[in-house]
Coordinates of C-alpha atoms and ligand atoms in Angstrom, one line a residue:
X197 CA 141.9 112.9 103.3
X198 CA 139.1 110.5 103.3
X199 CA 136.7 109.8 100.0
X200 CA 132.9 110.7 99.9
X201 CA 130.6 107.8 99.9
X202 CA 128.3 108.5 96.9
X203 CA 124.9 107.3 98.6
X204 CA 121.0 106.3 97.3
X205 CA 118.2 106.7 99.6
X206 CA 115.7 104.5 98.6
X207 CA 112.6 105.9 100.1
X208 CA 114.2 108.7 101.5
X209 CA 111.2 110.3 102.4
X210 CA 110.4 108.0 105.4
X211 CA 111.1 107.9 108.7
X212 CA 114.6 106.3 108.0
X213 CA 115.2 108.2 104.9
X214 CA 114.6 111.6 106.7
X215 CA 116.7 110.4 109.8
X216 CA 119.6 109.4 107.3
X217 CA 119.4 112.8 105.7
X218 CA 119.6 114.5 109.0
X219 CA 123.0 112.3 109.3
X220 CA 124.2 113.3 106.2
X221 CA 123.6 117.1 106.9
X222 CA 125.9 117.0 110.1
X223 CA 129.0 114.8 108.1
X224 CA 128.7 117.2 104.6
X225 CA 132.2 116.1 104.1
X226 CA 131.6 112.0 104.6
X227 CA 128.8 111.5 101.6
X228 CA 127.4 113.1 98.3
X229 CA 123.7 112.3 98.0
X230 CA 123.2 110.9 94.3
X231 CA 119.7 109.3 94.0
X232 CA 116.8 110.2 96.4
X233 CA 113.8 108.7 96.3
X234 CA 109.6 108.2 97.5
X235 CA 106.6 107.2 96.8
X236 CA 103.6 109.5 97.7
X237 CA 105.3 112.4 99.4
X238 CA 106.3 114.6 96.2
X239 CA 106.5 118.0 98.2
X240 CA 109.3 116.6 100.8
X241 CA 111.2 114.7 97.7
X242 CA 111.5 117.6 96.1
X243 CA 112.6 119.8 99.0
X244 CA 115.3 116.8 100.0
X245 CA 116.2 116.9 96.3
X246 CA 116.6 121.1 96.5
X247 CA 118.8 120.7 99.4
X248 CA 120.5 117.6 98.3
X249 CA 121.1 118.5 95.0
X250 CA 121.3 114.5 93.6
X251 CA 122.1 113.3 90.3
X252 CA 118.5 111.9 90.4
X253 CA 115.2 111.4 91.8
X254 CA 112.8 108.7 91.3
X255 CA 108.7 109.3 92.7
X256 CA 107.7 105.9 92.7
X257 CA 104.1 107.0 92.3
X258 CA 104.3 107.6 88.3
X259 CA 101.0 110.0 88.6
X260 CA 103.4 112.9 90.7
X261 CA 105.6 112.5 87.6
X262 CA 104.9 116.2 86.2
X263 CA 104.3 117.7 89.6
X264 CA 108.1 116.6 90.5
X265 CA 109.4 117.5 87.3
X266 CA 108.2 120.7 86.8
X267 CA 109.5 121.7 91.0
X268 CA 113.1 120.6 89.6
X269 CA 112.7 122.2 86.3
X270 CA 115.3 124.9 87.3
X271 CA 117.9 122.4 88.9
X272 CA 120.1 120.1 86.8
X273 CA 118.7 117.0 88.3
X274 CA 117.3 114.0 86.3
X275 CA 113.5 112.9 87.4
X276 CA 112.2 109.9 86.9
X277 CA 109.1 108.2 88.1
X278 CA 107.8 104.2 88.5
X279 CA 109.1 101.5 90.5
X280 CA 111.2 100.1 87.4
X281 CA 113.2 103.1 87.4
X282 CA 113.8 102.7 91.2
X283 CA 115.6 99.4 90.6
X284 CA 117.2 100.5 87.3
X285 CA 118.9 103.8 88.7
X286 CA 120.7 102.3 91.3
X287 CA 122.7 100.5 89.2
X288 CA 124.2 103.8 88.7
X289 CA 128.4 103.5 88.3
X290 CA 128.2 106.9 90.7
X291 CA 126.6 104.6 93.7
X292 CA 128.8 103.4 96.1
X293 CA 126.4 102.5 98.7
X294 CA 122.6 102.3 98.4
X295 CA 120.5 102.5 102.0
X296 CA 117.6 100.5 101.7
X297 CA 114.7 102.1 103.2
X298 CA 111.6 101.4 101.5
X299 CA 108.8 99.8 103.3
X300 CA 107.7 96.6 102.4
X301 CA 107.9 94.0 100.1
X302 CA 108.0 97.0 97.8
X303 CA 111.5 97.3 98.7
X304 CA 112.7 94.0 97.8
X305 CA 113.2 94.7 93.8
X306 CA 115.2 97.7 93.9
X307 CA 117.4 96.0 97.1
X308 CA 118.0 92.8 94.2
X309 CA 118.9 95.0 91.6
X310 CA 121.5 96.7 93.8
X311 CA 123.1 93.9 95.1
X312 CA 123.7 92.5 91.6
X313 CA 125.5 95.7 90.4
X314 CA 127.8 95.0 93.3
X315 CA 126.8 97.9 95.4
X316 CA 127.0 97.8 99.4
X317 CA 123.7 98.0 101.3
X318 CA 122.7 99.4 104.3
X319 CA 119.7 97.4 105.0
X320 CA 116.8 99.0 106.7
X321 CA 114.3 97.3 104.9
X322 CA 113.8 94.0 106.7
X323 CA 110.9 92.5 104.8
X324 CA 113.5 92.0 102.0
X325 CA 115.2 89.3 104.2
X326 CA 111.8 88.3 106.0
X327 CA 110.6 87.4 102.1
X328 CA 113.3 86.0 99.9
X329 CA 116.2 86.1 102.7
X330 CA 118.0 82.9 101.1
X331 CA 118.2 84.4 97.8
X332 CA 119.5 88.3 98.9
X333 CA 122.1 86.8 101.1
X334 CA 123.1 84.1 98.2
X335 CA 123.7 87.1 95.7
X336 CA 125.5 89.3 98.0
X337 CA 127.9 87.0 98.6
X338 CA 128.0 86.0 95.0
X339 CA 128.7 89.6 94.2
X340 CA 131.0 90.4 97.4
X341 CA 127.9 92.6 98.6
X342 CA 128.1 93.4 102.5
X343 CA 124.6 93.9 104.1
X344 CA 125.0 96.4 107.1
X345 CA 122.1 96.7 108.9
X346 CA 120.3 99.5 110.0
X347 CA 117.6 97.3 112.4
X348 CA 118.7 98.5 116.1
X349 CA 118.9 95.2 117.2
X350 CA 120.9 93.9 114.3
X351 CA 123.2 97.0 114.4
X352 CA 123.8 96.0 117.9
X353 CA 124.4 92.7 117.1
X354 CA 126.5 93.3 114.4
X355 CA 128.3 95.9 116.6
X356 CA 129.2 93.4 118.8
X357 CA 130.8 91.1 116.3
X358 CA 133.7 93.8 115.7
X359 CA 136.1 91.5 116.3
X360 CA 134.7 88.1 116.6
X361 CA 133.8 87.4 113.0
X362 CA 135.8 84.1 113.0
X363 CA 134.4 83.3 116.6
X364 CA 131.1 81.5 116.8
X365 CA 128.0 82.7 118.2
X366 CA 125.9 80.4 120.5
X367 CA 123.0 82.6 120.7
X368 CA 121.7 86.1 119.9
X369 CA 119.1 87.7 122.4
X370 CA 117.0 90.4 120.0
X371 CA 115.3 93.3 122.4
X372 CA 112.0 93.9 122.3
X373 CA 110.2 96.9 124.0
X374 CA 107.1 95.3 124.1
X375 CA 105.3 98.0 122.3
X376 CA 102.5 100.3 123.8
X377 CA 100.4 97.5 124.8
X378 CA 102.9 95.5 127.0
X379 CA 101.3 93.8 130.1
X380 CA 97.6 94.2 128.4
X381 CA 95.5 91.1 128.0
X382 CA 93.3 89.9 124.8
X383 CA 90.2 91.3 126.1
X384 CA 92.1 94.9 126.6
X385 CA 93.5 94.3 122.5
X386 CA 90.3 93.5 121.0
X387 CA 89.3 96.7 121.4
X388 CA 92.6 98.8 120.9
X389 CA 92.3 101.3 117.8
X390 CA 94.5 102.7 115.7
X391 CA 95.3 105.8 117.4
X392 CA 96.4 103.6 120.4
X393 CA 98.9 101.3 118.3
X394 CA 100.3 104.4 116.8
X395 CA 101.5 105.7 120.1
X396 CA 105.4 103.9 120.6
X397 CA 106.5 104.3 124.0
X398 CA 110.5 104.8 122.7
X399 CA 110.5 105.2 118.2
X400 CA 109.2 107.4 116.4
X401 CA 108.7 105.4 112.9
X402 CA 106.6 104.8 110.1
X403 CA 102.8 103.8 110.7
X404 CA 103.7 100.0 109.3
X405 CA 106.1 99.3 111.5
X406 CA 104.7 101.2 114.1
X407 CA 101.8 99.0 114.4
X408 CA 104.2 96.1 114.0
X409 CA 106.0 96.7 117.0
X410 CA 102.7 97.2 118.7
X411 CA 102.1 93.4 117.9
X412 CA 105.0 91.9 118.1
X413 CA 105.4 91.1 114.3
X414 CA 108.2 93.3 114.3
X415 CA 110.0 91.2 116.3
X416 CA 109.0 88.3 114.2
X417 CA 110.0 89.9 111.2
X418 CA 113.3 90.9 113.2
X419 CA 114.3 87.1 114.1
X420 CA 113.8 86.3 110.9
X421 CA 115.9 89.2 109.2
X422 CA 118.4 88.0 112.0
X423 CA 118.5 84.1 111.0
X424 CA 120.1 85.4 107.2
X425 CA 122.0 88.5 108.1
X426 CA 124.2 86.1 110.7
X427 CA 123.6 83.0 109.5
X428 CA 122.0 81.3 112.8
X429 CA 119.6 79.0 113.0
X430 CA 116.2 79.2 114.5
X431 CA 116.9 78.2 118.0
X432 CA 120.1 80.1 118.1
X433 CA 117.7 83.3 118.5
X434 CA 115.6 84.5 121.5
X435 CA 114.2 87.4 122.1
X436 CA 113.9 89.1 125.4
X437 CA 111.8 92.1 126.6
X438 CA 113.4 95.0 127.5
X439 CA 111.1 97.8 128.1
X440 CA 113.9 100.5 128.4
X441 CA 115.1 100.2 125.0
X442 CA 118.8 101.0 126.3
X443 CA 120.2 97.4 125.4
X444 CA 119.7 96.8 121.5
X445 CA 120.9 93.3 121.6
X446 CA 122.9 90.6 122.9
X447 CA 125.4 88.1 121.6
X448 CA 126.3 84.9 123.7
X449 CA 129.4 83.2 122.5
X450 CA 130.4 79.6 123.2
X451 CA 132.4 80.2 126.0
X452 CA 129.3 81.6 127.7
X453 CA 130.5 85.3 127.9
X454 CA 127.8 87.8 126.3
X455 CA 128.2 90.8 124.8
X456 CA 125.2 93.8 124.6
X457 CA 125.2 96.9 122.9
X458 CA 123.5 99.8 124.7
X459 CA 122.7 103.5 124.0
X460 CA 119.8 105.9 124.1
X461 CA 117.3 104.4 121.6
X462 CA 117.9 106.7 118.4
X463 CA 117.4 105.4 115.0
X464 CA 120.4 107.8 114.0
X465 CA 123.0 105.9 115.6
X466 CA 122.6 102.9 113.7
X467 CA 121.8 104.4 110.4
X468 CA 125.1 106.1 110.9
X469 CA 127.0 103.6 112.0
X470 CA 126.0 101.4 108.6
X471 CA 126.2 104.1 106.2
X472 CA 129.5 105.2 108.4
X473 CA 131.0 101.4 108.4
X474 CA 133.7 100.8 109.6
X475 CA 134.1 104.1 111.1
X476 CA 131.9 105.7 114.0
X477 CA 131.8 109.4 112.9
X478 CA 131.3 111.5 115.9
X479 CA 127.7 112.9 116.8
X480 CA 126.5 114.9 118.8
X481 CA 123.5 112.8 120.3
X482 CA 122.3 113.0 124.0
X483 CA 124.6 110.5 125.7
X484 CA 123.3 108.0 128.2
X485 CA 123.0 108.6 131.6
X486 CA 122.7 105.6 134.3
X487 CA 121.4 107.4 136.8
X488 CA 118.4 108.5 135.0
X489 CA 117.9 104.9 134.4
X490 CA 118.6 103.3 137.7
X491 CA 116.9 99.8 136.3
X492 CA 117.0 98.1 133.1
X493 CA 114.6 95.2 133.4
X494 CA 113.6 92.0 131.0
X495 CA 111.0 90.0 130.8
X496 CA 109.8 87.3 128.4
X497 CA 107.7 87.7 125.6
X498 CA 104.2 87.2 125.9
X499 CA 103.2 85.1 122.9
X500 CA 99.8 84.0 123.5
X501 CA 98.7 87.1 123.9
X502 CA 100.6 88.2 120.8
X503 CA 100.1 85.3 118.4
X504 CA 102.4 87.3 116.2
X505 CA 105.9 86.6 117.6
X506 CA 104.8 82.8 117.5
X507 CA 103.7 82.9 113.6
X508 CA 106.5 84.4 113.0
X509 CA 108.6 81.6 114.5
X510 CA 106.2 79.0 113.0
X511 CA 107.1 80.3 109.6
X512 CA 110.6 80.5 109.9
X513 CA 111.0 77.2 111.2
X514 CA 108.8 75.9 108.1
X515 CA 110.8 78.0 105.7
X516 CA 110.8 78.1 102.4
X517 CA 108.1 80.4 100.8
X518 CA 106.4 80.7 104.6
X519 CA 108.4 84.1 105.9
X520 CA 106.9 85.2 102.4
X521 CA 103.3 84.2 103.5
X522 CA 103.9 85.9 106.6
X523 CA 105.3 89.0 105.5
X524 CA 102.3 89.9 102.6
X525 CA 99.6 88.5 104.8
X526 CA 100.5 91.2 107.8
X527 CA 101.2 94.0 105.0
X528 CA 97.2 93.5 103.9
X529 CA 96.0 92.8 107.5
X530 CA 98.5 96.5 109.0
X531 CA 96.7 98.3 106.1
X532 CA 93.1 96.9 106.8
X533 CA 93.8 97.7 110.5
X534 CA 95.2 100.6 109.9
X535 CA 91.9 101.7 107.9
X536 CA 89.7 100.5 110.4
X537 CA 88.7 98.0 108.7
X538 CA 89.8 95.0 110.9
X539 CA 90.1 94.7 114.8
X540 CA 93.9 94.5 116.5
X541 CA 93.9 91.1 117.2
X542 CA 92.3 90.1 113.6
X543 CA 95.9 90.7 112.4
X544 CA 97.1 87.2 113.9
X545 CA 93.5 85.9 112.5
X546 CA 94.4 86.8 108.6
X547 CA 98.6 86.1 109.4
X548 CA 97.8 82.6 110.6
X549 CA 94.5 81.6 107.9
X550 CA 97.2 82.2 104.9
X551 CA 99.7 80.8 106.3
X552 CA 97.2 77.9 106.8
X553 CA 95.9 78.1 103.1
X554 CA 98.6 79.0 100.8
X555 CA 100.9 76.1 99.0
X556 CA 104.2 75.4 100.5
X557 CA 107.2 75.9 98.7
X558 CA 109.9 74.4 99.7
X559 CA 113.1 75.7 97.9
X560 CA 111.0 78.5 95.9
X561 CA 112.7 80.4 93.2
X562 CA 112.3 84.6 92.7
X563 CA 109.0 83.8 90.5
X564 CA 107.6 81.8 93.2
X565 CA 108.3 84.5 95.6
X566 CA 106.5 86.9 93.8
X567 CA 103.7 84.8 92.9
X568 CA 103.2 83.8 96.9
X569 CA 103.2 87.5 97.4
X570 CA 100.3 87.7 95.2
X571 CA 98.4 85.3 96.2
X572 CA 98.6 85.5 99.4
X573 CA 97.5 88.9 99.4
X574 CA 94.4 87.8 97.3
X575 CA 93.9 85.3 100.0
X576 CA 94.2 88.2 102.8
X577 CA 92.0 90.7 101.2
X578 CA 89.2 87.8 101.0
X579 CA 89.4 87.2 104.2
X580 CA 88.8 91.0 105.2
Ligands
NDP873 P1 108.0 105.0 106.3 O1 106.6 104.6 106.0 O2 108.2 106.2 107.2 O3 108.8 105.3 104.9 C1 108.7 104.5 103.8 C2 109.4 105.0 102.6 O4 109.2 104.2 101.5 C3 108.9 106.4 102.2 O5 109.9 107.1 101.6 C4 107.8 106.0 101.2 O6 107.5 107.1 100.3 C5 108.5 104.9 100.5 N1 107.5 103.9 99.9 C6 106.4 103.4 100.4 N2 105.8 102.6 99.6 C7 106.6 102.6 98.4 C8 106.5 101.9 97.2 N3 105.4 101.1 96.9 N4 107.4 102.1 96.3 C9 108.5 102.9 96.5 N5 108.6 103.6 97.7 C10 107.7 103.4 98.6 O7 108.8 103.7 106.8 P2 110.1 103.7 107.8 O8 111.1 104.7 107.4 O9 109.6 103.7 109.2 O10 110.6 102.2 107.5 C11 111.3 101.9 106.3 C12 111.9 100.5 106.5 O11 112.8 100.5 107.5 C13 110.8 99.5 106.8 O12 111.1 98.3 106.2 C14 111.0 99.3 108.3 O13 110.7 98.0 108.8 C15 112.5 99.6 108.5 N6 112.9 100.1 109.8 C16 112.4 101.3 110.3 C17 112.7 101.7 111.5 C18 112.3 103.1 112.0 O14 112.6 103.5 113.1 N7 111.4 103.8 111.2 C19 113.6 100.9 112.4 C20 114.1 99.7 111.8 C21 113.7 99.3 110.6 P3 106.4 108.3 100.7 O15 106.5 108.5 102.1 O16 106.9 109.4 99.8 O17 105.1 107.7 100.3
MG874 MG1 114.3 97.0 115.2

């Protein structure tokens, strides 16, 4: 008989969070929920928490305290509220493993606080590697943390180092779809709106990330997340359009033979597959079918069109407190776009302007991370 995984769901109320619900439902006998937790969306946290039945729920927005509380009034679950309390209960001695799905830089605090009480991580959250990725990966292997990713294209690529751990990798290929606005010229993007960006031709996702993959800074923030989860260096990573989405990713070893993992795209598979590690639990997904995909093409990136992809690059090849830069400057310039406040294509505009304006650091410490945070959102908002 195999032992339940006691599991947090950091922002469990998200796209990922609902989707690794929806996974926990079907494998009852694999995990026992015991910290669920969101931000704005009190109704659905307490409805996961009725069905869940955790230990403990945190509302990260401290005004929905009461409102939370009172819904679980009857239920002998503890409520708590703030972001402090996010980081402080999943130190819990109950957690085994602690999915990561917050959005944001937002998520980087509670994802610290779990790796130093030694729990294991499935890592949705890429902006917690984009931002401080020499740090997390320096205290999970301080505290013999694993980081299992839940990023499709890093699931694949870590799917396809089963196996080949000691073996070294000459180069990753990351998949990109392109986004809705593949094959579209500047002219076309300056006047794309919200509405448009929202539309993913293959994910259904959050609206941050949404709009990242419509720009390409999802990829960006991908090859960077990639670059710390496997250790590569910059030019060790390409990335490769696939409209498709049926290849996730590709490793080429140094013998020159490469390695792809494929599937329908469905954010499931990976979520389950890192919460899951090392077993694949069986599911009962649509299964790919070749013939309704008679062609699986690739083409390259377009990155003057998509400044994006290139910043992204630019930073990570800078380093130090750069990816940082990057990371807050789109997270003002998504939500400016996002209220109409800013054009599509202004995006790159702020992106590139901080990255311009704020200090370099070089080897920055956690302080210096957060003050760069700060101050380069400062910087963005100005500029909007
Ligand atoms: P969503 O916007 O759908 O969900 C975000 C979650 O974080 C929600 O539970 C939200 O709460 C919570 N949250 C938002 N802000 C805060 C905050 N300040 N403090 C605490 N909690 C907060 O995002 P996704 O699920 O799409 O993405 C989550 C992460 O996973 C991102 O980093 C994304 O890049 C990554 N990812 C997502 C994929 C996808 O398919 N969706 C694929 C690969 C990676 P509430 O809703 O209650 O306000
Ligand atoms: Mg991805």
């Amino acid at each position: 008989m195999s032992e339940k995984k006691n599991i947090a769901i950091l922002g469990s109320t998200g796209s990922i969070g609902t989707q690794a619900l929806d996974v926990i439902r079907a494998n009852k006998d694999s995990f026992t929920v015991e910290v669920l937790t969101g931000n704005g969306n009190a109704d659905l946290l307490i409805k996961q928490a009725i069905e869940f039945d955790p230990n403990t729920v945190v509302i990260a927005d401290e005004i929905k305290y009461q409102y939370v509380k009172d819904a679980l009034a009857s239920h002998d679950i503890k409520v708590f509220a703030g972001k402090k309390a996010i980081a402080e209960v999943v130190q819990m001695d109950s957690i085994d493993t602690v999915l990561a799905a917050i959005v944001g830089y937002a998520g980087l605090e509670s994802t610290l606080s779990a790796i130093n009480a030694g729990k294991q991580i499935a890592l949705a959250n890429k902006e917690t590697l984009v931002v401080a990725g020499d740090l997390v990966t320096k205290l999970a292997k301080e505290k013999g943390v694993n980081l299992y990713p839940v990023d499709s294209e890093h699931s694949a690529i870590f799917q396809c180092l089963a196996g080949e751990f000691h073996n070294p990798i000459e180069k990753i290929y990351l998949t990109a779809s392109g986004g809705p606005f593949r094959g579209k010229d500047k002219t076309f993007l300056s006047t794309v709106k919200k509405e448009q960006a929202l539309k993913h031709p293959n994910w259904e996702m959050g609206a941050k990330i949404t709009i990242d993959s419509a720009s390409l800074m999802n990829k960006g923030l991908e090859v960077i997340e990639a670059k710390w989860l496997f250790g590569l260096k910059p030019e060790q990573i390409d990335v490769i359009v696939h409209p498709q989405s049926i290849v996730h990713s590709i490793v080429q070893f140094t013998d020159g033979s490469m390695k792809a993992q494929m599937g329908l795209p469905d954010m499931k598979l990976p979520i389950q597959y890192a919460i899951g590690y090392p077993n694949r639990m069986k599911s009962d997904f649509p299964r790919f079918d070749f013939i309704k995909y008679p062609q699986l093409t690739f083409e390259p990136a377009d990155t003057k069109t998509f400044r994006n992809l290139a910043l992204a690059f630019e930073a990570m090849n800078k380093g130090g407190n750069a990816p940082c830069v990057l990371n807050a400057a789109n997270e003002i310039a998504v939500a400016a776009f996002l209220k109409d406040k800013i054009g599509f294509l202004q995006m790159s505009d702020v992106v590139e302007k901080c990255l311009q304006t704020v200090a370099h650091i070089a080897k920055p410490s956690y302080a210096d991370y957060v003050e760069t945070d700060k101050e380069t959102r400062r910087i963005a908002e100005e500029l909007i």
